[in-house]
């Protein structure tokens, strides 16, 4: 076959096996090449056989089991009563599920009748509702909104909210196990008794099957779009098409003749669940997957495809998911003679060759494998290296080299043919077409029909050569087993890394399309040689792994690398950038075991372990077989992912998201449970959420499926959640959860103003009560003062006046002028004392609230005291604050009188200044003279005899003030009374000051 034609043939065979599609499983891949997940009790699946699987329009996966109804979001299994307490889940045996045009879920049960779920409410239909039997086996919803119901006693249908039974349903004993609706509206019915029946124009007629025994039972039916009717029975699969009937059995490839279920798949596939696994029918070819292939259990009761193309298989003991992977495995299950694969290479004719470590050389042709072993002329079944040149394939083994031409072994070479050793660890062809062999004891070149050592003599050429490659120009690079790296050019050898230098071994050499030499090392990462210098890249620079086995460049600028942790790729341009700027960091893109479950570790010690074929695909040799990947189809094409809030926990109580509405006061602790309903790779979903009205921005949640909020304030909120899918697309919930938290009484807008008003009223009331108390006390004080004034006036004043009058009469009778003068002085002093007494009585009787009277009283008293004496009086008196208590005014006045009297009598001064000043914080009284003065410090230390000063201090202390005396001999005297306002008038307002002066 010409090389171009053969290349196209191989590309056509494998192209569909590499293309990642989301519509369904690729029919060109074997079922064993699909990625499989299994959920059992250990993974949270409730116990019980799975009989029904349904993906509803909202994206949820529903499972009908022998132990109840279960909802699955890809991560968590939820029993329905957890969020809907209307179904008897513990005793519910679900046999079938369907969704009608109104998005209601219908549930067929064994012994409990029929249930329909709508808007979170379950309604039950039973025999009393005209259901033929409470044992419901099958359900089909048509486009007209009618749900067809198969029971153990015949057919019924549900329409307009009621059950309509078929003719004589309650008198018949024929059970209905399966129903399907054809494109022309015909209803096909399968069960026991007459195995196949037809419902048409309101009548049911039998349709016997000739290809199966009379005792056979119809278990499943499927109406195809082309008019074909598929009948699954206990004795095989029957196809009815154009009036012809054909039976398929295990002889045709069925897994088992007892068929439990049928499901139409995409790509014209038909899925069959049998007693011994499940089967795919495509293009009249059957392919089965059984317990020995990895199925959770043999008996398959339901098979269904979801919207992303995954296949779901329910068995007695678990739920199985099958989906296409981006990496395609080739193992013994697909036909390889061994999973312990070695080098992989495509020759110039387009054939793909895979060496194994013990089972010979394999040619891969799509799904077919041709093996060459020792019986076909191979020197050994252990293949260590491969190289292709001029239409020939050179094969290095642990027992020499062989040459393959036209897919047959033509020649064998060993030590007798010039090889330094039979263990050939590496083969390559340089740019001049020379074939080189690296062996465990040195390097050899194919020349003149045999192998010979190179023309140049060097000890490095006798070491163990573990990797080699030709390079542009005339250079050959080879690596030795103790870290050595050399370049052979013509008749000279250049040492790049000395043998035994302590560096890790180079496991593979590769020249990329840009002419750069790349070296994979066993523990030192990746090394690049640009013709003049070596640059190392390790995990510290962002490399996925340091233990590397091989690499190859694709057509998109990436370098694909095989390592001990699988496989990954890096951008070659980024590698060159990091080589120039070591502060930059690499970005590695790995393929985890989730994507390539059987490629946990690539194969070490084979040349080449990674290769690129002519169609652009990358092939890897692993410890568990061979895999290949198409870099052009790395990105999955998936439908939009539904993101839903499944449940809201409000103060510990479960609520449905669409029924939150207005929450009562105190319901402030909420937990949102959400999910992105993508089942391809749910563990790789990452979430972000935002509670509008509380969160300022999106909250990154990683893979967490819950959001918690505590002590939310009252207000209106909307909970939004989104997910980043495996296709790196952000999907947001279409209907955010909106709700309102009503405030507590104390959280309402009018509560604080009301509290403020109450406090103000309370303060005002307290102030009024206090004022009333003060007034009452003042009235008592005033009354007492009035009584004292009266007593003084009626007793002391009257008696003193009488004594004065008698003394005046006596003075008039005295003959001696000297005696008369002395008595007149005594009478004058008595008069002065009498006037002071009258002023005191007037002060006791002062009860008006005009605080300006204090300034006037001080001014009047000052004038009266100073008038008989030759002094100049200067008054600067401001109006006192409002509401200054009467006792404070009285004591201030008495202090002023005493100070002025002392200044007049004792200072011998000519000027006396009296000032009354007020500020916001204090009231000041100042009396100053320019007299002889005295030693104030001595007077303060020894106040004995200075009873006027003592009295003034006592009065000042009584009203909460301070008295300050300042004097010195010859410098006059200043007396200052400082009265804090908070002790007198509080924070009461003051009027504009008025000044009294003479």
Coordinates of C-alpha atoms in Angstrom, one line a residue, residues 505-851:
X505 CA 20.9 10.4 33.8
X506 CA 19.3 11.8 30.6
X507 CA 16.5 9.4 29.8
X508 CA 15.6 10.8 26.4
X509 CA 16.9 13.2 23.7
X510 CA 14.7 15.1 21.3
X511 CA 15.3 17.7 18.6
X512 CA 12.3 20.1 18.1
X513 CA 11.2 21.8 14.9
X514 CA 13.1 24.9 15.9
X515 CA 16.4 23.1 16.1
X516 CA 16.6 23.0 19.9
X517 CA 17.8 19.9 21.7
X518 CA 15.6 18.8 24.7
X519 CA 16.7 16.3 27.3
X520 CA 14.5 14.5 29.7
X521 CA 16.2 13.5 33.0
X522 CA 15.5 11.1 35.7
X523 CA 15.1 13.5 38.6
X524 CA 16.6 16.8 37.3
X525 CA 13.7 17.9 35.2
X526 CA 14.0 19.2 31.6
X527 CA 17.2 20.4 30.0
X528 CA 17.6 22.6 26.8
X529 CA 20.6 22.9 24.6
X530 CA 20.6 25.8 22.1
X531 CA 23.9 25.0 20.5
X532 CA 26.0 26.9 23.0
X533 CA 24.7 26.5 26.5
X534 CA 22.6 24.2 28.7
X535 CA 19.5 25.5 30.6
X536 CA 17.7 23.5 33.2
X537 CA 14.0 23.6 34.1
X538 CA 12.6 22.0 37.3
X539 CA 9.6 22.0 39.4
X540 CA 10.8 25.1 41.1
X541 CA 10.3 26.8 37.7
X542 CA 6.7 25.4 37.4
X543 CA 7.4 22.1 35.8
X544 CA 4.8 19.4 36.7
X545 CA 7.4 16.7 37.5
X546 CA 11.2 16.3 37.6
X547 CA 11.2 12.6 36.8
X548 CA 10.8 12.7 33.0
X549 CA 11.0 9.9 30.4
X550 CA 10.4 11.5 27.0
X551 CA 9.0 14.4 25.0
X552 CA 7.8 15.5 21.7
X553 CA 6.5 18.8 20.1
X554 CA 3.0 19.1 18.7
X555 CA 1.8 21.4 15.9
X556 CA 0.5 24.1 18.3
X557 CA 3.7 25.2 20.0
X558 CA 3.5 22.8 23.0
X559 CA 6.1 20.3 24.3
X560 CA 4.4 17.1 25.5
X561 CA 6.3 15.3 28.2
X562 CA 5.9 11.8 29.7
X563 CA 6.7 11.6 33.4
X564 CA 6.3 9.5 36.5
X565 CA 3.0 11.2 37.3
X566 CA 1.4 10.8 33.9
X567 CA 1.7 13.3 31.1
X568 CA 1.6 17.1 30.7
X569 CA 2.5 19.8 28.3
X570 CA 4.2 23.2 28.4
X571 CA 4.5 26.0 25.9
X572 CA 7.8 26.0 24.1
X573 CA 7.8 29.8 23.7
X574 CA 7.3 30.1 27.4
X575 CA 10.3 27.7 28.0
X576 CA 12.5 30.0 25.9
X577 CA 11.2 33.0 27.8
X578 CA 12.0 31.5 31.2
X579 CA 15.4 30.5 29.9
X580 CA 16.2 34.2 29.3
X581 CA 14.4 35.5 32.4
X582 CA 14.7 33.2 35.4
X583 CA 12.2 35.3 37.3
X584 CA 9.5 34.1 35.0
X585 CA 7.5 30.9 35.8
X586 CA 6.3 28.0 33.7
X587 CA 2.7 26.9 33.4
X588 CA 2.3 23.1 33.1
X589 CA -1.0 21.5 32.0
X590 CA -1.2 18.0 33.4
X591 CA -3.6 15.2 32.5
X592 CA -4.6 13.7 35.8
X593 CA -5.6 10.1 36.5
X594 CA -9.2 11.3 36.3
X595 CA -8.7 12.0 32.6
X596 CA -6.4 9.1 31.9
X597 CA -7.1 6.5 34.6
X598 CA -4.7 3.9 33.2
X599 CA -1.8 6.3 32.6
X600 CA -0.7 6.9 36.1
X601 CA 2.9 6.5 35.1
X602 CA 4.6 6.5 31.8
X603 CA 7.2 3.9 30.8
X604 CA 10.8 4.6 31.6
X605 CA 13.9 3.2 29.8
X606 CA 12.5 2.8 26.3
X607 CA 13.3 4.9 23.1
X608 CA 11.2 6.6 22.1
X609 CA 8.5 6.5 24.9
X610 CA 6.6 9.4 23.3
X611 CA 6.0 10.0 19.6
X612 CA 3.9 12.2 17.3
X613 CA 2.2 10.5 14.3
X614 CA 1.6 12.1 10.9
X615 CA -2.0 13.0 11.8
X616 CA -0.7 15.2 14.7
X617 CA -1.6 12.8 17.5
X618 CA 0.7 12.1 20.5
X619 CA 1.2 8.5 21.6
X620 CA 2.6 7.6 25.0
X621 CA 3.9 4.3 26.3
X622 CA 2.8 3.6 29.9
X623 CA 3.1 0.9 32.5
X624 CA -0.6 0.0 31.9
X625 CA -0.7 0.0 28.1
X626 CA -0.6 2.6 25.3
X627 CA -2.6 5.8 25.1
X628 CA -2.9 8.5 22.5
X629 CA -4.3 12.0 22.4
X630 CA -5.3 14.5 19.8
X631 CA -4.0 18.0 20.7
X632 CA -6.5 19.5 18.3
X633 CA -9.5 18.2 20.4
X634 CA -8.4 18.9 23.9
X635 CA -11.3 21.3 24.6
X636 CA -14.6 19.6 25.3
X637 CA -17.7 20.9 23.7
X638 CA -20.4 20.7 26.4
X639 CA -23.9 22.1 26.5
X640 CA -24.5 24.9 29.0
X641 CA -24.3 23.6 32.6
X642 CA -27.4 24.2 34.7
X643 CA -26.5 25.7 38.1
X644 CA -29.2 25.2 40.7
X645 CA -29.7 25.9 44.4
X646 CA -31.0 22.5 45.7
X647 CA -31.8 23.4 49.2
X648 CA -31.8 26.3 51.7
X649 CA -31.4 25.6 55.4
X650 CA -33.0 28.4 57.5
X651 CA -32.2 28.3 61.2
X652 CA -31.7 24.5 60.9
X653 CA -34.9 23.9 58.9
X654 CA -34.9 22.8 55.3
X655 CA -36.8 25.0 52.8
X656 CA -37.3 24.9 49.1
X657 CA -35.4 27.7 47.3
X658 CA -38.4 28.9 45.3
X659 CA -40.6 29.2 48.4
X660 CA -38.5 31.3 50.7
X661 CA -40.3 34.6 50.0
X662 CA -40.5 36.7 53.2
X663 CA -38.7 35.2 56.2
X664 CA -39.9 36.1 59.7
X665 CA -38.0 38.1 62.2
X666 CA -35.0 36.2 63.7
X667 CA -34.6 33.8 60.7
X668 CA -31.2 35.2 60.0
X669 CA -29.0 32.0 59.7
X670 CA -29.1 30.6 56.2
X671 CA -27.2 27.8 54.4
X672 CA -27.4 27.5 50.7
X673 CA -26.7 24.1 49.0
X674 CA -26.0 24.4 45.3
X675 CA -24.6 22.3 42.5
X676 CA -23.7 22.6 38.8
X677 CA -25.4 19.7 37.1
X678 CA -22.6 18.6 34.9
X679 CA -21.7 14.9 35.2
X680 CA -18.6 14.8 33.0
X681 CA -16.2 15.9 35.6
X682 CA -18.1 17.2 38.7
X683 CA -15.0 17.1 41.0
X684 CA -13.3 19.7 38.8
X685 CA -16.1 22.2 39.1
X686 CA -15.2 25.4 40.9
X687 CA -17.9 27.7 42.3
X688 CA -18.4 31.3 43.2
X689 CA -21.4 32.9 44.8
X690 CA -22.7 36.3 45.9
X691 CA -25.5 37.4 48.2
X692 CA -26.7 40.7 46.8
X693 CA -27.6 43.1 49.6
X694 CA -24.8 41.7 51.7
X695 CA -21.7 40.7 49.7
X696 CA -19.9 43.4 47.8
X697 CA -18.3 41.0 45.3
X698 CA -18.2 37.3 44.3
X699 CA -17.0 34.9 46.9
X700 CA -14.6 32.2 45.5
X701 CA -15.8 28.8 47.0
X702 CA -13.5 26.4 45.2
X703 CA -15.2 23.0 45.0
X704 CA -17.4 23.7 48.1
X705 CA -21.1 23.2 47.6
X706 CA -22.4 25.2 50.5
X707 CA -22.6 28.9 51.4
X708 CA -23.2 30.0 55.0
X709 CA -24.5 33.3 56.3
X710 CA -25.2 34.0 60.0
X711 CA -27.0 37.0 61.7
X712 CA -28.1 38.6 58.4
X713 CA -29.6 42.0 59.0
X714 CA -33.2 42.6 57.8
X715 CA -33.5 43.5 54.1
X716 CA -34.0 42.2 50.6
X717 CA -31.5 39.7 49.2
X718 CA -30.7 37.7 46.1
X719 CA -28.4 34.7 46.2
X720 CA -26.5 34.1 43.0
X721 CA -24.1 31.2 42.3
X722 CA -22.1 30.3 39.3
X723 CA -19.7 27.5 38.3
X724 CA -16.6 27.2 36.1
X725 CA -17.0 24.1 34.0
X726 CA -14.2 21.8 32.7
X727 CA -14.5 23.7 29.4
X728 CA -13.4 26.8 31.4
X729 CA -16.8 28.5 30.8
X730 CA -18.6 30.3 33.6
X731 CA -22.2 29.4 34.0
X732 CA -24.5 31.3 36.4
X733 CA -27.8 30.3 37.9
X734 CA -30.7 31.4 35.7
X735 CA -33.1 32.1 38.6
X736 CA -31.3 33.6 41.7
X737 CA -33.0 32.9 45.0
X738 CA -34.7 36.1 46.2
X739 CA -36.0 36.5 49.7
X740 CA -36.7 39.1 52.4
X741 CA -35.9 39.0 56.1
X742 CA -38.4 40.9 58.1
X743 CA -37.0 43.0 61.0
X744 CA -37.6 42.5 64.6
X745 CA -39.6 45.2 66.5
X746 CA -36.4 46.9 67.6
X747 CA -34.9 46.8 64.1
X748 CA -37.7 48.8 62.5
X749 CA -37.0 52.3 61.2
X750 CA -39.3 54.0 63.7
X751 CA -38.0 52.2 66.8
X752 CA -34.9 54.3 67.5
X753 CA -36.6 57.6 66.9
X754 CA -39.4 56.4 69.3
X755 CA -36.8 55.4 71.8
X756 CA -35.1 58.8 71.5
X757 CA -38.4 60.6 72.0
X758 CA -39.1 58.5 75.1
X759 CA -35.7 59.3 76.5
X760 CA -36.2 63.0 75.8
X761 CA -39.6 62.9 77.5
X762 CA -38.1 61.0 80.4
X763 CA -35.3 63.6 80.7
X764 CA -37.7 66.4 80.4
X765 CA -40.0 64.8 83.0
X766 CA -37.1 64.2 85.3
X767 CA -36.0 67.7 84.9
X768 CA -39.5 69.0 85.7
X769 CA -39.7 66.8 88.7
X770 CA -36.3 67.9 89.9
X771 CA -37.3 71.5 89.3
X772 CA -40.5 71.0 91.3
X773 CA -38.4 69.4 94.1
X774 CA -36.0 72.4 94.1
X775 CA -38.8 74.8 94.1
X776 CA -40.4 73.0 97.0
X777 CA -37.2 73.1 99.0
X778 CA -36.7 76.7 98.0
X779 CA -40.1 77.5 99.3
X780 CA -39.3 75.9 102.6
X781 CA -35.9 77.7 102.7
X782 CA -37.6 81.0 101.8
X783 CA -40.3 80.5 104.5
X784 CA -37.6 79.7 107.1
X785 CA -35.6 82.7 106.1
X786 CA -38.7 84.9 106.2
X787 CA -39.4 83.5 109.7
X788 CA -35.9 84.3 110.8
X789 CA -36.1 87.7 109.3
X790 CA -39.3 88.4 111.2
X791 CA -37.8 87.1 114.4
X792 CA -34.7 89.3 113.9
X793 CA -36.9 92.3 113.0
X794 CA -39.3 91.8 115.9
X795 CA -36.7 91.0 118.6
X796 CA -33.1 91.9 117.8
X797 CA -33.8 94.8 115.5
X798 CA -36.5 96.3 117.7
X799 CA -34.3 95.9 120.8
X800 CA -31.3 97.2 119.1
X801 CA -33.2 100.3 117.9
X802 CA -34.5 100.9 121.4
X803 CA -31.0 100.7 122.8
X804 CA -29.8 103.2 120.2
X805 CA -32.6 105.6 120.9
X806 CA -31.9 105.5 124.6
X807 CA -28.2 106.0 123.9
X808 CA -29.1 109.0 121.8
X809 CA -31.2 110.4 124.6
X810 CA -28.4 109.8 127.1
X811 CA -25.9 111.6 124.8
X812 CA -28.1 114.6 124.7
X813 CA -28.1 114.8 128.5
X814 CA -24.3 114.4 129.0
X815 CA -22.7 117.7 129.9
X816 CA -19.2 116.7 128.8
X817 CA -18.5 117.1 125.1
X818 CA -15.8 114.5 125.3
X819 CA -18.1 111.9 126.7
X820 CA -20.8 112.9 124.4
X821 CA -18.5 112.5 121.4
X822 CA -17.5 109.0 122.5
X823 CA -21.1 108.0 122.9
X824 CA -22.0 109.4 119.5
X825 CA -19.3 107.3 117.9
X826 CA -20.8 104.3 119.6
X827 CA -24.2 105.3 118.4
X828 CA -22.8 105.6 114.8
X829 CA -21.3 102.2 115.0
X830 CA -24.6 100.8 116.3
X831 CA -26.3 102.5 113.4
X832 CA -24.0 100.9 110.9
X833 CA -24.6 97.5 112.5
X834 CA -28.3 98.1 112.4
X835 CA -28.1 99.0 108.7
X836 CA -26.2 95.8 108.1
X837 CA -28.8 93.8 109.9
X838 CA -31.5 95.4 107.8
X839 CA -29.6 94.4 104.7
X840 CA -29.3 90.8 106.0
X841 CA -33.0 90.7 106.7
X842 CA -33.6 92.1 103.2
X843 CA -31.4 89.3 101.8
X844 CA -33.3 86.7 103.7
X845 CA -36.5 88.0 102.2
X846 CA -35.2 88.1 98.6
X847 CA -37.2 85.5 96.7
X848 CA -37.6 86.8 93.1
X849 CA -36.0 84.9 90.2
X850 CA -34.5 87.8 88.5
X851 CA -30.8 87.0 88.5

